[in-house]
Structures are given as C-alpha cells and as structure tokens.
Amino acid sequence: MSATREERDRAALLRERINHHNYRYYVLDDPEIPDVEYDRLLRELQRLEQLHPELKSADSPTRRVGGEPLEVFAEVLHRVPMLSLENAFSEQEMSAFDKRVRERLEASGEVIYAAEPKLDGLAINLRYEAGVLVQAATRGDGTRGEDVTHNVRTIPSVPLRLLGGGWPPLLEVRGEIFMPRAGFEALNERARARGEKGFANPRNAAAGSLRQLDPRVAARRPLAFYCYGFGEISDGPLAESHSGGIRRLAGWGLPVSPELECVEGVEGCNRYYAAIGARRDALDYDIDGVVFKVDRLEQQQALGFVSRAPRWAIARKFPAQEEMTRLRRIEIQVGRTGALTPVARLEPVNVAGVTVTNATLHNEDEIRRKDIREGDTVIVRRAGDVIPQVVRVVPERRPAAAVPFVMPNHCPECGAEVIGDADQAAVRCSGGLFCPAQRKEAIRHFAARRAMDIEGLGEKLIEQLVERGLVTTPADLFGLDTVTLAGLERMGGKSAENLVRALEASKTTTLARFLFALGIREVGEATARALANHYGDLERLRQADVEDLQGVPDVGPVVAEHVVTFFRQAHNLEVLGQLLAAGIRWETPVGGVAARPLAGHTVVLTGTLSRPRGEFKERLQSLGAKVTGSVSRKTDFVVAGSEAGAKLATAGRLGVEVLDEEGLERLLQRFEQE
Ligand code: IVH
C-alpha cells in the first residue's frame, strides 16, 4: 500500500527535524534535545520507511546506519581536478612563496591568506544536487577517484541535505575525512581486544574505513569531516574570497574547521603556524601542517596553476613525527603491581623537536606481533603527548644475528617466577611485596603528589629506604625518625627534619587521596574519588561486595573485583590498620553521600577545554553535580571553553553564571580537597 499524504508529510517533517538535530549535535556540538528524543524521531522515520519503501529518499537520515555492501567501487570522474599542494618546510621557503605570489600579482601591500590546519586524513569530493548529497568520491589520481558514497553517508557530520536555502543547484564541496584521536584509540583498543592488529595511525584508519565495501563497517568507525574547498559549482564561485565561500558552506550546515583564520602577509602566516604548532598536541585530531591560501579568488585566478598544484596555496609542514633509529636493547621494567613491561632503549633520535631514547613496547604480544628484536632499526613515532611508540621495524636493516625476543620467566629484580595474567596480555612478577621493584613503586605511588603528597620523599630516597630494609610497607614510613633519616646518603639533619614534618603533614588527607595512594589495581584518581564520594568512609567501602561496588559511577566488574580482593588480603588489612594507627585521617562528610558539595547543581560544559570534556564531567559528577547538554533556567552554571557558541549566548540571555576553565578548576579543586 502506498503512503498516504499525511505519512508522506510526516516523513518529510521527520527527515528535516532529524537532519537539523544531527547538525546541532555533530557539527555545532550543541544538541537541543536529549538523545532519547532523537532516537524516537529516527525510529519513527525508520518505521514509516519500512512500511512504505518509496518514502526512502537519498537524504534520509536512516541511511546513515549503512546499507547493503557493494561488489566493487565505481569510478568517478572529477570534472574539476582535485589538486595537490606545494610544501614548505621553513620560514625561508614561506618567504619565497609569498614573494612569488606578490611579484606575480604585482601587489603593493601584503597579501591576505586564509590559514587552515592541514588535516591528516583523506581528501574527498562531496557532490550536492539541489541540496542533497548524491555522491562522495575519493581523490584518486586527481581526475579519477572512487565512489565511496555508501560509506561517507554514514559519517554523522556530513549533511545528507544542506540546511537553509540559497545553495547552487550543483555544488561540489571538498574536504578531508579524518579520524579524531580518541576514536582512533578506542577503535584500536577494541581491535586488540579481539586479537587483531589495529591501525598504525588515524590516517590509515580513516583510509581503511572508507575503503570498505560494506558500509556497516564504516558506520561503526568514528570518522569526521571538515571542508576546505570547492569543486564544480553551477553558478560560479560562492563568494569573492575563499574564506567567504567557506563561511557560506558553514551556513548550510557543512562542518568547517574552527581554526580557519585570515592572516596578513608572510608574518601573519608564520604567527599562525607557530600558534597552531603550540596547540597541536591538544587538538582532538592529527594535523601535519598548515595550509595557506591566497584568500581573494580574483588573485587566485590571476596566479593560476603549475602542473598539479595551485600557485596560490602552500602547505607549511610540521617536522615529521616519525623517525628511524636503532633499538639497542629491550629492558624489562617491573611496575607497582608487578607487571613486567618491556621497554626499548633506543639510540637517541630527535622526533619533532624532542630527543627520544626510550619507547614502551607494551607487552610480549606486541613485540611478537611487530617482530621487534634487539639490534633492529625501527620507526619511532611521537604523536600527541603520548609516550613514544615503536611503529614497526625496517626488516631490510636487520642484523643477521638478531634473534626473536623472549620474555624472561623470572623477575629481573627479585628472581621470583613470572606468571601470566588471565585478563590481560601482561605477565607479572609473583614476588609481591617481597620484590624490591614492586615495593619501591608502591611507596613511590603512595607518596606521590596526587596521592599522600609527601614532600621530599623522592625516588632516590625511596630506593635507599627499601634497599636497606628500613621500609617494607607504606606504614613503615611513619615510623622513620630524624636520626635514621639523617644517616642516609645525601640527607642532612635539616632535610631529615623536613621529611619527618612532611610525613606528619601528609597524615591529614582526604579519603579519595588515601584510596588512590593504596594502589588498588585499576583504581586511579577518578575511581578513588568516585568510591570516596559514594561510600563516604573507609569502613563502608571495605564491607561493599562486588555487586554493590558496581553501583558506583564508572565502576565495572573488573574494578569491583580488584577492590574486593584488595580488602580481603590479611596483609593489606594489617597495613591499613597500621596506617590508621599512625594517625592518617580525613574528614567524613556530614550526612555522608548526600552532603556532596555540588549535589543539586546542574552544570553545562561547552566549547573547547584543555582536557577531554568527559574528564571534567566525571569530576563534577563525583562532587554530586548533574551535567547536562543544554542550557536552561535550571542550569546553575555554564563552563565555557574556547570557541563556545550558542550555549554561551543562551547562558548570557538567561543570566546563567558562566565560568571559564580556570574558574572551574579552582572550584573543583576546592571541593576535591574537602
Ligand atoms: S587544499 C588546491 N586544504 O592535503 C588545493 N588540502 O597535499 C587542494 N589537506 O589532497 C587542497 N587539509 O587531502 C587543502 N585545509 C586543507 C587541507 C588539505 C588537508 C590535504 C588534502 C590534499 C592534500 C594536498
């Protein structure tokens, strides 16, 4: 039965609403409705389309979930070729580029350049006809690409229908498809959990996802898109400048980099390059440089092209994040929980301005998978603020004598047997606290600034204390006196006195810090805080069972099991008793859990913050606050990062208090200390 007029109208309305909410959520990062409401609209449309397949249009948001797999990719001809860019690697090369531009234009003043990050992903051409996405194609050789419409449709920030009106009947938009770092890490983690290899970097992951024949695979990949240019357009250019054209795209709901800026002359270019370089590691995605484009289209036209690249644009590349070096040795480190971690000792190499001498090799599986051997020449990568990684070996340079690496079966520190860990790929030393490495690590962790914060108890001192048998458990620290301490290497009477004073001061702490300091497996700072807030005192936590523990935000079965196991060990209870007897104390919140300082407060986070939003959310929630997505009169305060938009405006309109990140941090720290 064909659809009635009402059903047709309803489907059209639903499509429009869903597309709008999609834009609010994925492009503006500013949803207007809760997720359940969005799901409800989508399900209603799905039902209608199932009932009446003729209602399923090319721009239907239901298509995002991924349709049937393809047999092969179709070829797409780019009527306006997709070009590449010249590169510049230094300020001199930038100056030479700017000089060429000015000379050709016979410009008297400075040229205005549009500056954008050079995203490390895959170039794509989106074709919109009458405002509807009809085709997405890869760059290919610039003239012929592959049709990847089925996959691109699944990317939530790519509009299936342009918003508003006034777009040309035919509009080709160009941009980059990329995978944000967080999504990439999560994807690889899932792959590894299944025993698969994972992708070497976000770029490969994005490319691999687009090259899938089955769109359901792409639909599960966390891809994103920013546009940076134009292809064929029916009514000629959209504006008189590149930036003006991009602004029009943004107005039609296409995602545009918030970093796009117009700068003046080569000096402006260099300033932009330095500024974004400084923030590179803090961005959510990988960039490999900056692209500068002469902003005025009239000037672009006058400059024209050389072979495959425009004369009006240049990519200023960042120094490579990957370098080659020799792996001298693989050493084993023993951690606080006894985990044995292989570490690569490298011939020092400068990677993007930092000298790298070590890289983690994670575990034996990883070494085997990559077949890393001592003496190998390896590719080392430093991305974001993460620890350097060995990406792969260069097999052609392997010395003939190199042998596969085998994990030792005895702890290199204490000689105890090494045992496999059931839930992880890790192996552990079975020596427990008899293993000096574990003992030292446990004490170092206990004394750390974010744990008990014992000032002056550094690594070297801990080593001596453990090696001389003066300290076996954290509780022993509180029995140390100035005479014993003063007798240690590099310790005078004064520093001994200071340390005893610091030990005394550390005794007044918070339950959260104390729990974190205990070093219970998988209980990091945030979990410790959540446990402390939930239970309010140590005794109640000690009595909690696995089921009860899972009622604490973010505590899953693994963490719950570790907590219960910890409090079941007679030895641990004994040390706990000694610690409390030594005078460690904290204030129990009056009224327990209900007295959490931000209980009853509603908070909205918006804009870009220096750390992932989830982290702030968790901390706020631990203090009892409710974190929501939209600003209303009920909101107690809005935290606005950089580039905060609509929500900040709403807060202003409703007179809701606004905090910047610094203000939030101050507030959190004040309460977290309590
Ligand atoms: S403009 C005619 N802008 O870099 C100009 N490209 O090396 C064509 N890319 O294939 C490209 N970010 O994949 C341009 N903001 C940006 C870019 C960008 C990344 C990539 C793109 C292109 C390659 C050229």
XYZ file of C-alpha atoms and ligand atoms in Angstrom:
698
model
C 0.000 0.000 0.000
C 1.441 3.350 -0.896
C 1.842 6.058 1.695
C -0.970 8.444 2.465
C -0.474 12.131 2.112
C -0.149 12.503 5.904
C 2.504 9.797 6.038
C 4.461 11.457 3.259
C 4.308 14.820 5.014
C 5.218 13.254 8.322
C 8.263 11.520 6.779
C 9.415 14.792 5.231
C 8.999 16.596 8.540
C 10.860 13.874 10.417
C 13.738 13.987 7.919
C 14.018 17.709 8.279
C 13.918 17.575 12.076
C 16.439 14.751 12.310
C 18.815 16.477 9.896
C 18.549 19.634 11.965
C 19.272 17.824 15.256
C 22.094 15.949 13.637
C 23.658 19.257 12.694
C 23.192 20.644 16.209
C 24.800 17.560 17.691
C 27.649 16.694 15.332
C 28.565 19.993 13.711
C 27.762 22.570 16.378
C 28.274 20.198 19.291
C 25.227 21.825 20.807
C 22.237 19.477 20.939
C 18.788 20.895 21.572
C 17.065 17.666 22.510
C 18.103 14.664 24.593
C 19.405 11.550 22.834
C 16.274 9.529 23.605
C 14.139 12.071 21.817
C 16.418 11.938 18.778
C 16.248 8.137 18.766
C 12.481 8.319 18.950
C 12.306 10.521 15.844
C 14.710 8.257 13.970
C 12.766 5.123 14.867
C 9.518 6.695 13.747
C 11.036 7.518 10.371
C 12.501 4.016 10.062
C 9.085 2.525 10.711
C 7.458 4.715 8.079
C 10.128 3.859 5.514
C 9.828 0.152 6.219
C 6.118 0.355 5.703
C 6.469 2.443 2.539
C 9.878 1.980 0.896
C 9.059 4.675 -1.659
C 9.462 7.228 1.138
C 13.151 6.401 1.469
C 14.876 9.396 -0.141
C 18.572 9.926 -0.888
C 18.857 12.357 2.006
C 17.077 10.205 4.522
C 18.997 10.142 7.803
C 18.108 6.468 8.189
C 20.688 5.772 5.514
C 23.468 6.602 7.890
C 23.399 3.216 9.559
C 24.852 1.667 6.399
C 23.038 -0.129 3.621
C 23.932 -3.236 1.620
C 27.591 -3.989 0.801
C 28.966 -3.159 -2.657
C 30.673 -5.567 -5.049
C 33.231 -3.073 -6.332
C 33.863 0.661 -6.161
C 32.622 2.626 -9.158
C 34.949 5.119 -10.807
C 34.144 8.815 -10.558
C 35.464 11.432 -12.945
C 36.348 14.771 -11.332
C 35.312 17.478 -13.807
C 37.321 19.962 -11.770
C 40.517 18.076 -10.926
C 41.473 17.552 -7.288
C 44.915 19.060 -6.954
C 47.743 18.634 -4.549
C 49.794 21.257 -2.731
C 53.353 22.501 -2.796
C 55.132 22.070 0.520
C 57.244 24.479 2.538
C 59.429 23.255 5.367
C 60.925 26.509 6.662
C 60.306 30.223 7.077
C 62.654 30.850 4.152
C 60.506 28.690 1.903
C 57.422 30.522 3.143
C 59.017 33.875 2.362
C 59.962 32.661 -1.103
C 56.350 31.568 -1.700
C 54.942 34.902 -0.520
C 57.467 36.790 -2.678
C 56.470 34.784 -5.777
C 52.804 35.492 -5.060
C 53.351 39.233 -4.608
C 55.519 39.527 -7.701
C 53.040 37.728 -9.913
C 50.185 39.804 -8.563
C 52.280 42.955 -8.705
C 50.835 43.549 -5.254
C 51.985 46.670 -3.466
C 50.785 45.710 0.024
C 50.572 42.475 1.968
C 48.509 39.586 0.596
C 45.713 38.192 2.757
C 45.942 34.445 3.255
C 43.302 32.083 4.556
C 45.028 29.763 7.050
C 43.705 26.323 7.933
C 45.161 23.267 9.629
C 46.345 20.599 7.225
C 44.302 17.673 8.371
C 45.924 14.283 8.183
C 43.214 12.245 6.543
C 41.805 11.657 3.118
C 40.631 14.184 0.525
C 37.028 13.779 -0.533
C 34.656 15.426 -3.023
C 31.019 15.714 -1.965
C 28.502 16.393 -4.692
C 25.219 18.048 -3.726
C 22.414 18.324 -6.263
C 19.502 20.507 -5.242
C 20.954 20.460 -1.753
C 21.000 16.661 -1.467
C 24.194 14.617 -1.168
C 24.281 12.437 -4.270
C 27.893 11.342 -4.441
C 31.102 11.210 -2.443
C 34.354 10.328 -4.159
C 37.992 9.946 -3.174
C 40.694 11.968 -4.861
C 42.300 9.017 -6.651
C 44.802 10.357 -9.169
C 43.118 13.770 -9.065
C 40.983 13.139 -12.146
C 39.565 9.727 -11.413
C 38.542 8.728 -7.916
C 36.437 6.040 -6.307
C 32.782 6.316 -5.420
C 32.536 5.944 -1.637
C 29.081 7.474 -1.191
C 27.803 4.439 0.730
C 30.472 4.923 3.388
C 30.511 8.703 3.522
C 26.778 8.748 4.152
C 27.440 7.036 7.476
C 29.612 9.912 8.747
C 27.361 11.837 11.098
C 28.799 15.309 10.463
C 28.381 15.082 6.670
C 24.971 16.603 5.892
C 22.820 14.409 3.679
C 20.802 17.532 2.871
C 22.055 21.091 3.135
C 20.344 23.323 5.642
C 18.601 26.589 4.860
C 18.438 27.606 1.210
C 20.168 29.606 -1.485
C 22.670 26.894 -2.427
C 23.538 26.479 -6.113
C 21.713 23.600 -7.868
C 25.030 21.811 -8.256
C 27.598 22.198 -5.512
C 30.781 20.194 -5.072
C 32.459 20.610 -1.725
C 35.937 19.359 -0.936
C 37.434 18.485 2.360
C 39.174 15.944 4.485
C 37.780 12.858 6.147
C 39.738 12.013 9.247
C 39.542 10.048 12.442
C 39.789 12.019 15.705
C 42.449 10.634 18.037
C 40.115 9.485 20.803
C 38.034 7.476 18.338
C 41.180 6.009 16.851
C 42.491 4.887 20.236
C 39.152 3.309 21.121
C 38.947 1.565 17.736
C 42.423 0.111 18.123
C 41.740 -0.943 21.673
C 38.692 -2.870 20.504
C 40.684 -4.426 17.669
C 43.407 -5.537 20.064
C 40.857 -6.984 22.466
C 39.726 -9.190 19.589
C 43.328 -10.180 18.937
C 43.532 -8.100 15.748
C 46.329 -5.808 14.771
C 44.752 -2.370 14.732
C 45.812 0.560 12.547
C 49.217 2.215 12.638
C 47.799 5.757 12.762
C 44.497 7.662 12.457
C 45.123 8.404 8.772
C 45.397 4.731 7.865
C 42.347 4.018 9.964
C 40.330 6.681 8.100
C 41.530 5.432 4.715
C 40.873 1.812 5.647
C 37.376 2.671 6.810
C 36.479 4.463 3.585
C 37.814 1.615 1.514
C 35.319 -0.827 2.994
C 32.794 -2.299 0.628
C 30.406 -2.903 3.488
C 29.043 0.433 4.742
C 28.057 -1.134 8.050
C 31.751 -1.331 8.865
C 32.313 2.347 8.061
C 29.219 3.248 10.085
C 30.937 1.905 13.202
C 34.141 3.834 12.581
C 34.451 7.215 14.320
C 35.033 9.353 11.223
C 34.730 13.119 10.958
C 34.872 15.673 8.177
C 35.902 19.305 7.616
C 35.541 21.076 4.305
C 38.282 23.289 2.908
C 37.458 23.874 -0.743
C 35.238 23.690 -3.768
C 34.843 21.596 -6.918
C 32.248 22.118 -9.623
C 29.647 24.783 -8.797
C 26.775 25.550 -11.159
C 26.509 29.294 -10.619
C 30.175 30.128 -10.274
C 32.014 30.943 -7.031
C 30.087 31.311 -3.781
C 31.869 34.475 -2.688
C 34.702 36.777 -3.588
C 37.088 35.080 -1.228
C 37.990 31.563 -0.132
C 37.060 32.343 3.477
C 33.758 33.891 2.361
C 32.915 30.740 0.379
C 33.768 28.528 3.336
C 31.567 30.664 5.574
C 28.663 30.055 3.197
C 29.299 26.300 3.410
C 29.187 26.551 7.196
C 25.844 28.348 6.867
C 24.464 25.338 5.005
C 25.414 23.032 7.836
C 28.710 21.774 6.429
C 31.399 21.274 9.083
C 34.223 23.787 8.834
C 37.387 23.874 10.910
C 37.008 26.338 13.795
C 40.684 27.143 13.248
C 40.151 28.873 9.885
C 41.538 32.399 10.051
C 42.604 35.137 7.657
C 46.142 36.401 8.218
C 48.151 39.201 6.704
C 51.343 38.558 4.761
C 54.060 36.042 5.496
C 54.418 37.315 9.045
C 50.789 36.520 9.723
C 51.359 33.052 8.238
C 54.356 32.437 10.493
C 52.493 33.570 13.591
C 49.549 31.299 12.775
C 51.902 28.368 12.141
C 53.645 28.876 15.495
C 50.376 29.291 17.381
C 48.766 26.168 15.998
C 52.013 24.238 16.362
C 51.962 25.019 20.075
C 48.432 23.650 20.337
C 48.984 20.724 18.025
C 49.091 18.080 20.738
C 45.961 19.464 22.380
C 43.830 19.192 19.234
C 41.412 16.279 19.001
C 42.857 15.169 15.670
C 46.206 14.809 13.915
C 47.396 17.617 11.689
C 50.605 17.553 9.707
C 50.927 21.236 8.969
C 49.068 24.353 7.940
C 47.651 25.262 4.536
C 47.832 28.892 3.433
C 45.652 30.015 0.537
C 45.534 33.419 -1.127
C 42.121 34.492 0.101
C 40.824 36.631 -2.789
C 39.519 34.461 -5.655
C 40.380 37.144 -8.167
C 44.004 36.861 -7.078
C 43.812 33.053 -7.114
C 42.665 33.217 -10.726
C 45.473 35.565 -11.689
C 48.018 33.197 -10.150
C 46.700 30.004 -11.746
C 48.361 26.597 -11.517
C 51.663 24.840 -12.098
C 51.217 21.229 -13.167
C 49.179 19.598 -10.383
C 49.241 22.327 -7.748
C 47.842 25.840 -7.428
C 50.309 28.728 -7.309
C 48.029 30.387 -4.739
C 48.384 27.833 -1.958
C 51.108 26.168 0.048
C 51.312 23.620 2.842
C 53.744 24.507 5.600
C 54.579 21.128 7.046
C 55.408 20.349 10.669
C 58.565 18.380 11.328
C 57.895 14.662 10.959
C 56.561 12.823 13.992
C 58.242 9.644 12.867
C 61.955 8.960 12.715
C 64.197 5.998 12.249
C 66.710 4.826 14.831
C 68.395 1.714 16.206
C 66.973 -0.281 19.078
C 69.917 -1.116 21.296
C 68.289 -3.267 23.968
C 64.958 -4.403 25.285
C 64.813 -3.971 29.056
C 62.155 -5.135 31.450
C 60.594 -2.751 33.955
C 58.682 -4.011 36.955
C 55.716 -1.869 37.923
C 53.871 -1.288 41.154
C 51.538 -4.206 40.601
C 54.367 -6.442 39.409
C 53.539 -6.089 35.721
C 56.593 -6.668 33.566
C 56.799 -4.097 30.780
C 59.374 -4.371 28.027
C 60.961 -1.029 27.166
C 63.012 -0.250 24.069
C 66.302 1.520 24.759
C 66.996 3.469 21.610
C 69.885 5.299 20.082
C 68.837 8.891 20.840
C 66.875 10.416 17.996
C 65.171 13.771 17.611
C 61.488 13.353 16.838
C 59.601 16.598 16.213
C 61.940 18.559 18.438
C 62.208 16.111 21.331
C 65.025 13.659 21.960
C 63.652 10.170 22.294
C 65.727 7.470 23.991
C 63.047 5.064 25.250
C 59.808 3.724 23.891
C 57.323 1.418 25.523
C 56.819 -1.942 23.870
C 53.669 -2.671 25.938
C 53.896 -6.446 26.250
C 55.208 -9.629 24.746
C 52.299 -9.942 22.305
C 53.053 -6.547 20.861
C 56.735 -7.410 20.401
C 55.846 -10.680 18.735
C 53.235 -9.085 16.502
C 55.685 -6.467 15.285
C 58.610 -8.912 15.477
C 60.837 -6.389 17.233
C 64.340 -7.589 18.019
C 67.377 -6.137 19.746
C 69.633 -4.525 17.148
C 66.758 -3.742 14.786
C 66.351 -0.450 13.008
C 62.916 0.820 13.959
C 60.480 3.608 13.104
C 59.661 5.622 16.217
C 56.581 7.814 16.424
C 55.697 10.552 18.853
C 52.116 11.694 18.488
C 50.263 13.986 20.838
C 51.529 13.843 24.371
C 51.652 10.073 24.361
C 54.779 8.103 25.089
C 56.868 7.352 22.003
C 55.907 4.187 20.193
C 57.834 1.791 18.008
C 55.662 1.735 14.899
C 57.486 -1.040 13.053
C 60.892 -2.443 12.249
C 62.744 -1.914 8.993
C 63.324 -5.550 8.024
C 65.918 -4.723 5.348
C 68.219 -3.386 8.058
C 68.013 -6.306 10.452
C 71.426 -7.631 11.541
C 71.931 -11.292 10.611
C 72.447 -12.269 14.241
C 69.181 -10.747 15.582
C 67.069 -13.270 17.464
C 63.377 -13.104 18.420
C 62.737 -11.614 21.837
C 61.638 -13.848 24.672
C 60.152 -12.537 27.887
C 62.132 -13.711 30.938
C 60.380 -16.261 33.129
C 61.883 -14.821 36.285
C 61.586 -11.269 37.561
C 64.777 -9.367 36.695
C 64.540 -7.532 40.030
C 63.885 -10.258 42.580
C 64.178 -13.526 40.696
C 60.646 -14.679 41.563
C 58.751 -16.630 38.969
C 56.774 -14.714 36.377
C 53.108 -15.587 35.966
C 50.665 -14.873 33.153
C 47.737 -12.590 33.814
C 44.387 -14.063 32.807
C 42.541 -10.859 31.913
C 45.335 -9.009 30.174
C 48.231 -9.762 27.887
C 50.549 -8.842 30.766
C 52.823 -11.046 32.819
C 53.549 -10.331 36.443
C 56.272 -10.979 38.957
C 54.956 -13.298 41.650
C 57.235 -11.796 44.299
C 54.586 -9.362 45.542
C 55.919 -7.009 48.160
C 58.987 -9.166 48.571
C 60.060 -7.852 45.184
C 62.004 -4.644 45.806
C 60.882 -3.182 42.477
C 57.239 -3.558 43.427
C 57.898 -2.277 46.906
C 59.652 0.826 45.604
C 56.926 1.509 43.103
C 54.189 1.033 45.680
C 55.872 3.502 48.023
C 56.583 5.985 45.253
C 52.913 5.832 44.288
C 51.806 6.194 47.907
C 53.943 9.294 48.398
C 53.107 10.917 45.053
C 51.794 14.449 44.893
C 48.319 13.376 43.818
C 48.239 10.634 46.455
C 49.536 11.313 50.006
C 51.665 14.185 48.764
C 54.706 13.550 50.957
C 57.056 16.338 50.072
C 60.739 15.493 49.809
C 60.273 11.722 49.536
C 61.851 11.273 46.136
C 62.796 8.263 44.084
C 66.425 8.069 45.206
C 65.460 8.213 48.845
C 62.810 5.513 48.423
C 65.404 3.305 46.773
C 67.701 3.614 49.753
C 64.915 3.076 52.272
C 63.749 -0.099 50.550
C 67.213 -1.451 49.808
C 68.332 -1.012 53.423
C 65.208 -2.742 54.649
C 64.038 0.352 56.514
C 60.724 0.448 54.692
C 58.727 -2.547 53.563
C 55.217 -1.162 53.561
C 53.897 2.398 53.368
C 53.087 2.197 57.069
C 56.806 1.918 57.860
C 57.290 5.438 56.512
C 55.533 6.885 59.531
C 57.892 5.127 61.908
C 61.000 6.801 60.450
C 62.823 9.215 62.719
C 65.225 12.049 62.021
C 68.258 10.123 63.299
C 67.707 7.187 60.906
C 66.933 9.505 58.021
C 69.912 11.758 58.654
C 72.160 8.708 58.314
C 71.150 8.145 54.707
C 73.137 9.259 51.685
C 72.563 12.826 50.608
C 70.433 13.524 53.690
C 71.403 16.076 56.293
C 69.813 16.814 59.627
C 67.780 19.596 58.099
C 66.289 17.564 55.262
C 65.600 14.682 57.662
C 63.657 17.065 59.860
C 61.776 18.430 56.888
C 60.818 14.963 55.763
C 59.529 13.970 59.177
C 57.482 17.143 59.190
C 56.165 16.390 55.682
C 55.206 12.872 56.779
C 53.325 14.324 59.687
C 51.542 16.871 57.479
C 50.566 14.213 54.952
C 48.571 12.373 57.592
C 45.723 14.833 57.225
C 44.348 13.956 53.841
C 41.143 13.076 52.018
C 39.600 9.649 51.708
C 39.914 9.875 47.933
C 43.635 10.567 48.057
C 44.170 7.816 50.597
C 42.292 5.281 48.482
C 44.265 6.283 45.416
C 47.510 6.026 47.412
C 46.763 2.422 48.389
C 47.442 1.430 44.795
C 44.498 -0.930 44.407
C 44.663 -2.270 40.880
C 42.675 -0.269 38.325
C 41.741 2.323 40.943
C 43.034 5.566 39.505
C 42.416 9.033 40.830
C 38.949 9.392 39.342
C 37.775 5.987 40.550
C 39.176 6.646 44.009
C 37.237 9.902 44.073
C 34.059 8.180 42.948
C 34.457 5.491 45.625
C 35.138 8.051 48.330
C 32.126 10.099 47.354
C 29.880 7.111 47.161
C 30.812 5.439 50.416
C 31.866 8.432 52.464
C 34.020 6.323 54.784
C 36.546 3.511 54.611
C 34.587 1.051 56.646
C 31.569 1.101 54.355
C 33.796 0.661 51.324
C 35.605 -2.228 52.981
C 32.318 -4.018 53.531
C 30.995 -3.493 49.997
C 30.630 -6.528 47.767
C 31.174 -6.750 44.016
C 27.564 -6.050 43.190
C 27.286 -3.080 45.480
C 30.510 -1.597 44.105
C 29.168 -1.675 40.595
C 26.563 0.849 41.668
C 29.347 3.458 41.834
C 29.626 5.559 38.650
C 32.218 4.098 36.268
C 32.973 1.053 38.402
C 32.644 -2.102 36.344
C 33.071 -5.758 37.298
C 36.867 -5.747 36.916
C 37.456 -2.776 39.203
C 34.883 -4.087 41.684
C 36.684 -7.422 41.794
C 40.042 -5.758 42.428
C 38.629 -3.668 45.273
C 37.043 -6.663 46.977
C 40.203 -8.723 46.538
C 42.316 -5.925 47.995
C 40.278 -5.720 51.177
C 40.257 -9.488 51.527
C 44.033 -9.764 51.945
C 45.022 -10.132 55.575
C 48.323 -8.415 54.837
C 46.594 -5.373 53.353
C 44.259 -5.080 56.312
C 47.200 -5.220 58.631
C 48.984 -2.392 56.802
C 45.741 -0.414 56.690
C 45.414 -0.809 60.445
C 48.979 0.410 60.924
C 48.389 3.418 58.685
C 45.300 4.438 60.608
C 47.085 3.800 63.905
C 49.898 6.076 62.679
C 47.314 8.851 62.590
C 46.186 9.110 58.971
C 42.825 10.841 58.993
C 40.308 12.635 56.822
C 37.022 14.260 57.417
C 33.917 12.188 56.857
C 31.370 14.397 55.104
C 28.483 15.218 57.426
C 25.468 13.286 56.258
C 27.669 11.073 54.065
C 26.939 10.875 50.394
C 24.065 13.339 50.340
C 26.415 16.023 51.534
C 28.400 16.050 48.299
C 29.195 19.707 47.733
C 27.646 20.124 44.289
C 24.610 17.922 44.848
C 21.539 19.557 43.327
C 23.594 21.722 40.946
C 23.173 21.483 37.185
C 26.174 22.293 35.013
C 26.664 22.582 31.239
C 30.081 22.247 29.567
C 30.615 23.901 26.202
C 33.419 24.936 23.854
C 36.917 23.516 23.727
C 38.570 22.767 27.037
C 42.219 21.865 27.522
C 41.335 18.300 28.555
C 38.625 15.946 27.325
C 35.179 17.040 28.407
C 34.477 13.606 29.890
C 37.142 14.171 32.492
C 35.576 17.366 33.791
C 32.176 15.742 33.647
C 33.329 12.872 35.785
C 34.888 15.166 38.370
C 31.766 17.295 38.533
C 29.599 14.224 38.895
C 31.825 12.876 41.629
C 31.038 16.027 43.570
C 27.337 15.421 43.081
C 26.657 17.807 40.169
C 24.380 16.916 37.307
C 25.997 17.588 33.923
C 23.535 18.213 31.103
C 23.686 19.121 27.429
C 21.520 22.173 27.171
C 21.274 25.466 28.982
C 18.014 26.388 30.652
C 16.876 28.490 33.585
C 17.559 25.494 35.779
C 21.254 25.495 34.867
C 23.362 26.688 37.782
C 26.424 27.492 35.737
C 27.912 27.070 32.290
C 31.575 26.282 31.788
C 32.711 27.892 28.551
C 35.920 26.803 26.847
C 37.311 28.499 23.769
C 35.016 28.874 20.772
C 31.954 28.430 22.916
C 28.968 29.370 20.800
C 25.228 29.069 21.155
C 25.200 27.718 24.703
C 27.281 30.589 25.942
C 24.902 33.008 24.251
C 21.921 31.276 25.847
C 23.599 31.480 29.242
C 24.035 35.211 28.717
C 20.421 35.614 27.713
C 19.103 33.681 30.701
C 21.527 35.268 33.117
C 23.143 31.936 33.998
C 26.545 32.198 35.636
C 29.481 31.462 33.310
C 32.846 30.077 34.404
C 35.965 29.702 32.305
C 38.141 26.614 32.625
C 40.345 28.216 35.231
C 37.317 29.058 37.342
C 36.042 25.516 37.034
C 39.415 24.096 38.009
C 39.506 26.317 41.097
C 36.037 25.246 42.093
C 36.757 21.553 41.559
C 39.999 21.675 43.459
C 38.414 23.472 46.363
C 35.791 20.775 46.786
C 38.007 17.855 45.918
C 40.292 18.853 48.762
C 37.459 18.782 51.237
S 43.579 22.347 -0.188
C 44.010 23.036 -4.442
N 43.318 22.442 2.413
O 46.375 17.908 1.645
C 44.154 22.781 -3.013
N 44.153 20.443 1.442
O 48.718 17.919 -0.074
C 43.890 21.382 -2.651
N 44.608 18.661 3.035
O 44.888 16.254 -1.052
C 43.938 21.031 -1.258
N 43.972 19.757 4.831
O 43.979 15.792 1.298
C 43.703 21.700 1.357
N 42.991 22.649 4.711
C 43.363 21.915 3.655
C 43.823 20.579 3.784
C 44.225 19.890 2.640
C 44.446 18.605 4.357
C 45.155 17.558 2.209
C 44.261 17.150 1.086
C 45.097 17.290 -0.161
C 46.477 17.277 0.386
C 47.413 18.045 -0.511
